C-alpha atoms as an extended CHARMM CRD file, in Angstrom:
* protein
*
       207  EXT
         1         1  UNK       CA             -6.4030000000       18.2590000000       98.6850000000  PROA      1               0.0000000000
         2         2  UNK       CA             -9.1210000000       17.1830000000       96.6020000000  PROA      2               0.0000000000
         3         3  UNK       CA            -12.6260000000       18.5140000000       97.7090000000  PROA      3               0.0000000000
         4         4  UNK       CA            -15.4040000000       16.1700000000       98.5090000000  PROA      4               0.0000000000
         5         5  UNK       CA            -17.2130000000       16.1510000000       95.2160000000  PROA      5               0.0000000000
         6         6  UNK       CA            -14.1270000000       15.3320000000       93.0800000000  PROA      6               0.0000000000
         7         7  UNK       CA            -13.3220000000       12.6230000000       95.5700000000  PROA      7               0.0000000000
         8         8  UNK       CA            -16.6680000000       11.2080000000       95.5720000000  PROA      8               0.0000000000
         9         9  UNK       CA            -16.6160000000       11.0100000000       91.5880000000  PROA      9               0.0000000000
        10        10  UNK       CA            -13.0850000000        9.6770000000       91.6960000000  PROA      10              0.0000000000
        11        11  UNK       CA            -13.9770000000        7.0640000000       94.1240000000  PROA      11              0.0000000000
        12        12  UNK       CA            -17.1660000000        5.9250000000       92.2580000000  PROA      12              0.0000000000
        13        13  UNK       CA            -15.2940000000        5.6800000000       88.8000000000  PROA      13              0.0000000000
        14        14  UNK       CA            -12.9190000000        3.8430000000       90.2470000000  PROA      14              0.0000000000
        15        15  UNK       CA            -15.0770000000        1.4550000000       92.2040000000  PROA      15              0.0000000000
        16        16  UNK       CA            -17.4030000000        1.3090000000       89.1290000000  PROA      16              0.0000000000
        17        17  UNK       CA            -14.1970000000        0.2900000000       86.6720000000  PROA      17              0.0000000000
        18        18  UNK       CA            -13.4830000000       -2.3810000000       89.6120000000  PROA      18              0.0000000000
        19        19  UNK       CA            -16.7880000000       -3.9820000000       89.4780000000  PROA      19              0.0000000000
        20        20  UNK       CA            -16.8990000000       -4.0980000000       85.9370000000  PROA      20              0.0000000000
        21        21  UNK       CA            -13.3900000000       -5.5200000000       85.5230000000  PROA      21              0.0000000000
        22        22  UNK       CA            -14.6310000000       -8.2160000000       88.2760000000  PROA      22              0.0000000000
        23        23  UNK       CA            -17.7400000000       -8.9600000000       86.4490000000  PROA      23              0.0000000000
        24        24  UNK       CA            -15.5610000000       -9.6520000000       83.6380000000  PROA      24              0.0000000000
        25        25  UNK       CA            -13.1520000000      -12.3040000000       85.5290000000  PROA      25              0.0000000000
        26        26  UNK       CA            -16.7080000000      -13.8290000000       86.5750000000  PROA      26              0.0000000000
        27        27  UNK       CA            -17.8450000000      -14.0740000000       83.2000000000  PROA      27              0.0000000000
        28        28  UNK       CA            -14.5460000000      -15.6080000000       82.0720000000  PROA      28              0.0000000000
        29        29  UNK       CA            -14.7200000000      -18.1450000000       84.9600000000  PROA      29              0.0000000000
        30        30  UNK       CA            -18.1120000000      -19.2240000000       83.8420000000  PROA      30              0.0000000000
        31        31  UNK       CA            -17.0030000000      -19.8370000000       80.2290000000  PROA      31              0.0000000000
        32        32  UNK       CA            -13.8730000000      -21.6230000000       81.6970000000  PROA      32              0.0000000000
        33        33  UNK       CA            -16.7360000000      -23.9340000000       83.4500000000  PROA      33              0.0000000000
        34        34  UNK       CA            -18.5530000000      -24.4320000000       80.4410000000  PROA      34              0.0000000000
        35        35  UNK       CA            -15.6620000000      -25.4160000000       78.2350000000  PROA      35              0.0000000000
        36        36  UNK       CA            -14.3230000000      -27.7830000000       81.2790000000  PROA      36              0.0000000000
        37        37  UNK       CA            -17.8800000000      -29.4970000000       81.5090000000  PROA      37              0.0000000000
        38        38  UNK       CA            -17.9320000000      -29.9200000000       77.4920000000  PROA      38              0.0000000000
        39        39  UNK       CA            -14.3370000000      -31.3860000000       77.6810000000  PROA      39              0.0000000000
        40        40  UNK       CA            -15.2650000000      -33.9800000000       80.0860000000  PROA      40              0.0000000000
        41        41  UNK       CA            -18.6540000000      -34.8150000000       78.2110000000  PROA      41              0.0000000000
        42        42  UNK       CA            -16.4830000000      -35.3430000000       75.1660000000  PROA      42              0.0000000000
        43        43  UNK       CA            -13.5330000000      -37.3510000000       77.0420000000  PROA      43              0.0000000000
        44        44  UNK       CA            -16.2140000000      -39.1260000000       78.7250000000  PROA      44              0.0000000000
        45        45  UNK       CA            -17.6600000000      -40.5970000000       75.6180000000  PROA      45              0.0000000000
        46        46  UNK       CA            -14.3720000000      -41.1270000000       74.3010000000  PROA      46              0.0000000000
        47        47  UNK       CA            -13.6200000000      -43.3230000000       76.9920000000  PROA      47              0.0000000000
        48        48  UNK       CA            -16.5730000000      -45.1290000000       76.7940000000  PROA      48              0.0000000000
        49        49  UNK       CA            -16.2460000000      -45.7390000000       73.1080000000  PROA      49              0.0000000000
        50        50  UNK       CA            -12.7670000000      -47.1650000000       73.5630000000  PROA      50              0.0000000000
        51        51  UNK       CA            -14.0190000000      -49.7310000000       76.1470000000  PROA      51              0.0000000000
        52        52  UNK       CA            -16.5290000000      -50.6350000000       73.9750000000  PROA      52              0.0000000000
        53        53  UNK       CA            -13.9560000000      -51.2670000000       71.3770000000  PROA      53              0.0000000000
        54        54  UNK       CA            -11.7290000000      -53.3350000000       73.5780000000  PROA      54              0.0000000000
        55        55  UNK       CA            -14.7710000000      -55.1510000000       74.5380000000  PROA      55              0.0000000000
        56        56  UNK       CA            -15.3390000000      -56.0570000000       71.0740000000  PROA      56              0.0000000000
        57        57  UNK       CA            -11.8630000000      -57.1940000000       70.5290000000  PROA      57              0.0000000000
        58        58  UNK       CA            -12.1190000000      -59.5540000000       73.2710000000  PROA      58              0.0000000000
        59        59  UNK       CA            -15.6290000000      -60.8990000000       72.1410000000  PROA      59              0.0000000000
        60        60  UNK       CA            -13.8920000000      -61.3700000000       68.7490000000  PROA      60              0.0000000000
        61        61  UNK       CA            -10.9600000000      -63.2360000000       70.4280000000  PROA      61              0.0000000000
        62        62  UNK       CA            -13.4980000000      -65.4360000000       72.3160000000  PROA      62              0.0000000000
        63        63  UNK       CA            -15.5270000000      -66.1850000000       69.0270000000  PROA      63              0.0000000000
        64        64  UNK       CA            -12.4120000000      -67.2050000000       67.2420000000  PROA      64              0.0000000000
        65        65  UNK       CA            -11.5390000000      -69.5860000000       69.8090000000  PROA      65              0.0000000000
        66        66  UNK       CA            -15.1370000000      -71.1370000000       69.7650000000  PROA      66              0.0000000000
        67        67  UNK       CA            -14.8450000000      -71.1740000000       65.8190000000  PROA      67              0.0000000000
        68        68  UNK       CA            -11.5570000000      -73.1840000000       66.4310000000  PROA      68              0.0000000000
        69        69  UNK       CA            -13.1410000000      -75.5300000000       68.6190000000  PROA      69              0.0000000000
        70        70  UNK       CA            -15.8290000000      -76.2660000000       65.5460000000  PROA      70              0.0000000000
        71        71  UNK       CA            -12.7590000000      -76.9590000000       63.4580000000  PROA      71              0.0000000000
        72        72  UNK       CA            -11.2920000000      -79.1550000000       65.7810000000  PROA      72              0.0000000000
        73        73  UNK       CA            -14.8060000000      -81.1800000000       65.9800000000  PROA      73              0.0000000000
        74        74  UNK       CA            -14.7960000000      -81.5230000000       62.2580000000  PROA      74              0.0000000000
        75        75  UNK       CA            -11.3270000000      -82.6470000000       61.9530000000  PROA      75              0.0000000000
        76        76  UNK       CA            -11.3650000000      -85.0860000000       64.8390000000  PROA      76              0.0000000000
        77        77  UNK       CA            -14.3450000000      -86.7630000000       63.6100000000  PROA      77              0.0000000000
        78        78  UNK       CA            -12.9840000000      -86.9390000000       60.2080000000  PROA      78              0.0000000000
        79        79  UNK       CA             -9.7580000000      -88.6400000000       61.8290000000  PROA      79              0.0000000000
        80        80  UNK       CA            -12.0200000000      -91.3140000000       63.6260000000  PROA      80              0.0000000000
        81        81  UNK       CA            -13.6650000000      -92.1250000000       60.7030000000  PROA      81              0.0000000000
        82        82  UNK       CA            -10.3670000000      -92.7620000000       58.7260000000  PROA      82              0.0000000000
        83        83  UNK       CA             -9.1270000000      -94.7100000000       61.4110000000  PROA      83              0.0000000000
        84        84  UNK       CA            -11.9720000000      -97.0510000000       61.4170000000  PROA      84              0.0000000000
        85        85  UNK       CA            -11.9880000000      -97.1290000000       57.7090000000  PROA      85              0.0000000000
        86        86  UNK       CA             -8.3540000000      -97.9810000000       57.8430000000  PROA      86              0.0000000000
        87        87  UNK       CA             -8.8560000000     -100.6530000000       60.5170000000  PROA      87              0.0000000000
        88        88  UNK       CA            -11.7520000000     -102.3050000000       58.2390000000  PROA      88              0.0000000000
        89        89  UNK       CA             -9.5130000000     -102.3280000000       55.2860000000  PROA      89              0.0000000000
        90        90  UNK       CA             -6.5180000000     -103.9400000000       57.1320000000  PROA      90              0.0000000000
        91        91  UNK       CA             -9.1280000000     -106.5120000000       59.0600000000  PROA      91              0.0000000000
        92        92  UNK       CA            -10.6430000000     -107.3400000000       55.5160000000  PROA      92              0.0000000000
        93        93  UNK       CA             -7.1880000000     -107.9910000000       53.7540000000  PROA      93              0.0000000000
        94        94  UNK       CA             -5.8380000000     -110.2050000000       56.5250000000  PROA      94              0.0000000000
        95        95  UNK       CA             -9.0230000000     -112.3430000000       56.4100000000  PROA      95              0.0000000000
        96        96  UNK       CA             -8.9730000000     -112.5740000000       52.8040000000  PROA      96              0.0000000000
        97        97  UNK       CA             -5.5170000000     -113.5170000000       52.5090000000  PROA      97              0.0000000000
        98        98  UNK       CA             -5.7780000000     -116.1390000000       55.3130000000  PROA      98              0.0000000000
        99        99  UNK       CA             -9.3730000000     -117.1340000000       56.1140000000  PROA      99              0.0000000000
       100       100  UNK       CA             -7.8560000000     -119.3340000000       59.0720000000  PROA      100             0.0000000000
       101       101  UNK       CA             -5.8850000000     -116.2790000000       60.6140000000  PROA      101             0.0000000000
       102       102  UNK       CA             -5.7970000000     -116.5390000000       64.3950000000  PROA      102             0.0000000000
       103       103  UNK       CA             -7.9160000000     -114.2320000000       66.8130000000  PROA      103             0.0000000000
       104       104  UNK       CA             -4.7470000000     -113.0050000000       68.0580000000  PROA      104             0.0000000000
       105       105  UNK       CA             -3.8090000000     -111.5210000000       64.8590000000  PROA      105             0.0000000000
       106       106  UNK       CA             -7.1800000000     -109.7230000000       64.6420000000  PROA      106             0.0000000000
       107       107  UNK       CA             -7.3050000000     -108.8790000000       68.3250000000  PROA      107             0.0000000000
       108       108  UNK       CA             -4.0030000000     -106.7920000000       67.5200000000  PROA      108             0.0000000000
       109       109  UNK       CA             -5.3090000000     -105.0840000000       64.3180000000  PROA      109             0.0000000000
       110       110  UNK       CA             -8.4680000000     -104.0440000000       66.6040000000  PROA      110             0.0000000000
       111       111  UNK       CA             -6.0570000000     -103.0560000000       69.6890000000  PROA      111             0.0000000000
       112       112  UNK       CA             -3.9710000000     -101.1710000000       67.1630000000  PROA      112             0.0000000000
       113       113  UNK       CA             -7.0450000000      -99.0300000000       65.6070000000  PROA      113             0.0000000000
       114       114  UNK       CA             -8.4700000000      -98.5950000000       69.4060000000  PROA      114             0.0000000000
       115       115  UNK       CA             -4.9280000000      -96.9280000000       70.4060000000  PROA      115             0.0000000000
       116       116  UNK       CA             -4.9760000000      -94.6910000000       67.4770000000  PROA      116             0.0000000000
       117       117  UNK       CA             -8.4470000000      -93.5240000000       68.1470000000  PROA      117             0.0000000000
       118       118  UNK       CA             -8.0560000000      -93.3710000000       71.7980000000  PROA      118             0.0000000000
       119       119  UNK       CA             -4.6780000000      -91.1990000000       71.4640000000  PROA      119             0.0000000000
       120       120  UNK       CA             -6.3170000000      -88.6790000000       69.0470000000  PROA      120             0.0000000000
       121       121  UNK       CA             -9.3630000000      -88.4150000000       71.6930000000  PROA      121             0.0000000000
       122       122  UNK       CA             -6.7880000000      -87.5420000000       74.3300000000  PROA      122             0.0000000000
       123       123  UNK       CA             -5.2090000000      -84.6260000000       72.3260000000  PROA      123             0.0000000000
       124       124  UNK       CA             -8.5760000000      -83.5410000000       71.0490000000  PROA      124             0.0000000000
       125       125  UNK       CA             -9.7370000000      -83.2120000000       74.5560000000  PROA      125             0.0000000000
       126       126  UNK       CA             -6.6880000000      -81.4610000000       75.9510000000  PROA      126             0.0000000000
       127       127  UNK       CA             -7.0260000000      -78.8450000000       72.8670000000  PROA      127             0.0000000000
       128       128  UNK       CA            -10.8280000000      -78.1000000000       73.2870000000  PROA      128             0.0000000000
       129       129  UNK       CA            -10.3300000000      -77.6860000000       77.2620000000  PROA      129             0.0000000000
       130       130  UNK       CA             -7.5380000000      -75.2840000000       76.3610000000  PROA      130             0.0000000000
       131       131  UNK       CA             -9.3920000000      -73.1890000000       73.7090000000  PROA      131             0.0000000000
       132       132  UNK       CA            -12.5550000000      -73.1900000000       75.8920000000  PROA      132             0.0000000000
       133       133  UNK       CA            -10.5420000000      -71.9370000000       78.9040000000  PROA      133             0.0000000000
       134       134  UNK       CA             -9.3510000000      -69.1070000000       76.0560000000  PROA      134             0.0000000000
       135       135  UNK       CA            -12.8850000000      -67.8620000000       75.2480000000  PROA      135             0.0000000000
       136       136  UNK       CA            -14.2120000000      -68.0260000000       78.6060000000  PROA      136             0.0000000000
       137       137  UNK       CA            -11.3010000000      -65.9500000000       79.7250000000  PROA      137             0.0000000000
       138       138  UNK       CA            -11.9370000000      -63.6150000000       76.8130000000  PROA      138             0.0000000000
       139       139  UNK       CA            -15.2950000000      -63.1670000000       77.7520000000  PROA      139             0.0000000000
       140       140  UNK       CA            -14.3640000000      -62.3640000000       81.1840000000  PROA      140             0.0000000000
       141       141  UNK       CA            -12.0420000000      -59.5270000000       80.0470000000  PROA      141             0.0000000000
       142       142  UNK       CA            -14.7050000000      -58.5350000000       77.6630000000  PROA      142             0.0000000000
       143       143  UNK       CA            -16.8180000000      -57.6840000000       80.5390000000  PROA      143             0.0000000000
       144       144  UNK       CA            -14.0200000000      -56.3820000000       82.7530000000  PROA      144             0.0000000000
       145       145  UNK       CA            -13.3170000000      -53.7750000000       79.7920000000  PROA      145             0.0000000000
       146       146  UNK       CA            -16.7340000000      -52.7300000000       79.7590000000  PROA      146             0.0000000000
       147       147  UNK       CA            -17.3520000000      -52.2380000000       83.5520000000  PROA      147             0.0000000000
       148       148  UNK       CA            -13.9720000000      -50.3710000000       83.5230000000  PROA      148             0.0000000000
       149       149  UNK       CA            -14.7390000000      -48.0260000000       80.8450000000  PROA      149             0.0000000000
       150       150  UNK       CA            -18.2900000000      -47.3130000000       82.0720000000  PROA      150             0.0000000000
       151       151  UNK       CA            -16.3830000000      -46.7140000000       85.3710000000  PROA      151             0.0000000000
       152       152  UNK       CA            -13.8830000000      -44.2800000000       84.1120000000  PROA      152             0.0000000000
       153       153  UNK       CA            -16.3610000000      -42.4140000000       81.9940000000  PROA      153             0.0000000000
       154       154  UNK       CA            -18.8560000000      -41.9600000000       85.0530000000  PROA      154             0.0000000000
       155       155  UNK       CA            -15.9390000000      -40.4870000000       86.6500000000  PROA      155             0.0000000000
       156       156  UNK       CA            -14.7000000000      -38.2290000000       84.1720000000  PROA      156             0.0000000000
       157       157  UNK       CA            -18.0180000000      -36.8170000000       84.0030000000  PROA      157             0.0000000000
       158       158  UNK       CA            -17.8240000000      -36.3890000000       87.6610000000  PROA      158             0.0000000000
       159       159  UNK       CA            -14.6120000000      -35.0450000000       87.8710000000  PROA      159             0.0000000000
       160       160  UNK       CA            -15.6200000000      -32.1100000000       85.0700000000  PROA      160             0.0000000000
       161       161  UNK       CA            -18.8490000000      -31.4240000000       86.8720000000  PROA      161             0.0000000000
       162       162  UNK       CA            -17.0990000000      -30.9670000000       90.1050000000  PROA      162             0.0000000000
       163       163  UNK       CA            -14.4170000000      -28.9340000000       88.4400000000  PROA      163             0.0000000000
       164       164  UNK       CA            -16.9970000000      -26.9080000000       86.6840000000  PROA      164             0.0000000000
       165       165  UNK       CA            -19.1600000000      -26.4770000000       89.7750000000  PROA      165             0.0000000000
       166       166  UNK       CA            -16.0810000000      -24.7410000000       91.5780000000  PROA      166             0.0000000000
       167       167  UNK       CA            -15.4280000000      -22.4440000000       88.6980000000  PROA      167             0.0000000000
       168       168  UNK       CA            -18.9110000000      -21.5330000000       88.7390000000  PROA      168             0.0000000000
       169       169  UNK       CA            -18.6830000000      -20.8980000000       92.3580000000  PROA      169             0.0000000000
       170       170  UNK       CA            -15.9060000000      -18.8070000000       92.1170000000  PROA      170             0.0000000000
       171       171  UNK       CA            -17.5450000000      -16.7010000000       89.5700000000  PROA      171             0.0000000000
       172       172  UNK       CA            -20.5390000000      -16.0860000000       91.9110000000  PROA      172             0.0000000000
       173       173  UNK       CA            -18.4140000000      -15.3900000000       94.6610000000  PROA      173             0.0000000000
       174       174  UNK       CA            -16.7190000000      -12.7020000000       92.6350000000  PROA      174             0.0000000000
       175       175  UNK       CA            -19.6580000000      -11.2300000000       91.4620000000  PROA      175             0.0000000000
       176       176  UNK       CA            -21.0690000000      -10.8250000000       95.0330000000  PROA      176             0.0000000000
       177       177  UNK       CA            -17.8100000000       -9.4440000000       96.5950000000  PROA      177             0.0000000000
       178       178  UNK       CA            -17.3890000000       -7.0960000000       93.3440000000  PROA      178             0.0000000000
       179       179  UNK       CA            -21.2070000000       -5.7420000000       93.8450000000  PROA      179             0.0000000000
       180       180  UNK       CA            -20.6270000000       -5.4970000000       97.8710000000  PROA      180             0.0000000000
       181       181  UNK       CA            -17.4960000000       -3.3980000000       97.2930000000  PROA      181             0.0000000000
       182       182  UNK       CA            -19.1840000000       -0.9900000000       94.9990000000  PROA      182             0.0000000000
       183       183  UNK       CA            -22.1450000000       -0.5870000000       97.3550000000  PROA      183             0.0000000000
       184       184  UNK       CA            -19.6080000000        0.0170000000      100.1840000000  PROA      184             0.0000000000
       185       185  UNK       CA            -17.6670000000        2.4700000000       98.1780000000  PROA      185             0.0000000000
       186       186  UNK       CA            -20.8090000000        4.5660000000       97.8300000000  PROA      186             0.0000000000
       187       187  UNK       CA            -21.5720000000        4.3820000000      101.3540000000  PROA      187             0.0000000000
       188       188  UNK       CA            -18.1050000000        5.4820000000      102.4610000000  PROA      188             0.0000000000
       189       189  UNK       CA            -18.4120000000        8.8730000000      100.3870000000  PROA      189             0.0000000000
       190       190  UNK       CA            -21.1660000000        9.8020000000      102.6360000000  PROA      190             0.0000000000
       191       191  UNK       CA            -23.5150000000       10.2680000000       99.4850000000  PROA      191             0.0000000000
       192       192  UNK       CA            -26.8640000000        8.5680000000       98.7860000000  PROA      192             0.0000000000
       193       193  UNK       CA            -27.0700000000        6.5560000000       95.3270000000  PROA      193             0.0000000000
       194       194  UNK       CA            -28.8100000000        9.2570000000       93.2290000000  PROA      194             0.0000000000
       195       195  UNK       CA            -26.4270000000       11.5700000000       94.0970000000  PROA      195             0.0000000000
       196       196  UNK       CA            -23.5320000000        9.4400000000       93.3840000000  PROA      196             0.0000000000
       197       197  UNK       CA            -25.0930000000        8.6600000000       90.0760000000  PROA      197             0.0000000000
       198       198  UNK       CA            -25.4910000000       12.1090000000       89.3320000000  PROA      198             0.0000000000
       199       199  UNK       CA            -22.0770000000       13.3840000000       89.8120000000  PROA      199             0.0000000000
       200       200  UNK       CA            -20.7510000000       10.1210000000       87.8540000000  PROA      200             0.0000000000
       201       201  UNK       CA            -22.7060000000       11.3870000000       85.0680000000  PROA      201             0.0000000000
       202       202  UNK       CA            -21.4900000000       15.0860000000       84.9990000000  PROA      202             0.0000000000
       203       203  UNK       CA            -17.8970000000       13.7900000000       84.8870000000  PROA      203             0.0000000000
       204       204  UNK       CA            -18.3590000000       11.4410000000       82.2300000000  PROA      204             0.0000000000
       205       205  UNK       CA            -19.9520000000       14.0060000000       80.0560000000  PROA      205             0.0000000000
       206       206  UNK       CA            -17.7570000000       16.7560000000       80.9980000000  PROA      206             0.0000000000
       207       207  UNK       CA            -14.4490000000       14.8120000000       80.7680000000  PROA      207             0.0000000000
């Protein structure tokens, strides 16, 4: 059976090794916590940047729809001017060929021009309404994309912070537990702290 001094020294060395090992584990946990938080910050920025990219894409689609409305306006105005020119030309030709032409013939020409313009207006209004609705929907989707990406980005940060906090708590608990066990091992040998350090030093320098 080992004598009390040998037992005290071996016990002290074993407790110290365990304590140092626990501290190393705690340090690794803290490094993991830092890595988790760094990754969360990076992923949060990526998510937000991706959301901004989707927002800009939707805004671009909206601008295309609005540009197409502008193009339709130009085409519609040009078509109406051409219809009016055609009507005036036909009217003048009919009158020049027959100055006594009946009003019914002239009214028919006028009605034909009116019907052409009316038909064009109906199609124009339908196309503009469709494009306007598209632009509005793209704007709505853009805002949703931005809002969702901000929420997701914040959530990533929150989850990362929680995980890092948990790891740091584990590290703190491990340090505290290791320290308590070390102090407890000293007390169990029935020796005071100074004596324990002395015998551990003797063992370390003579082994």
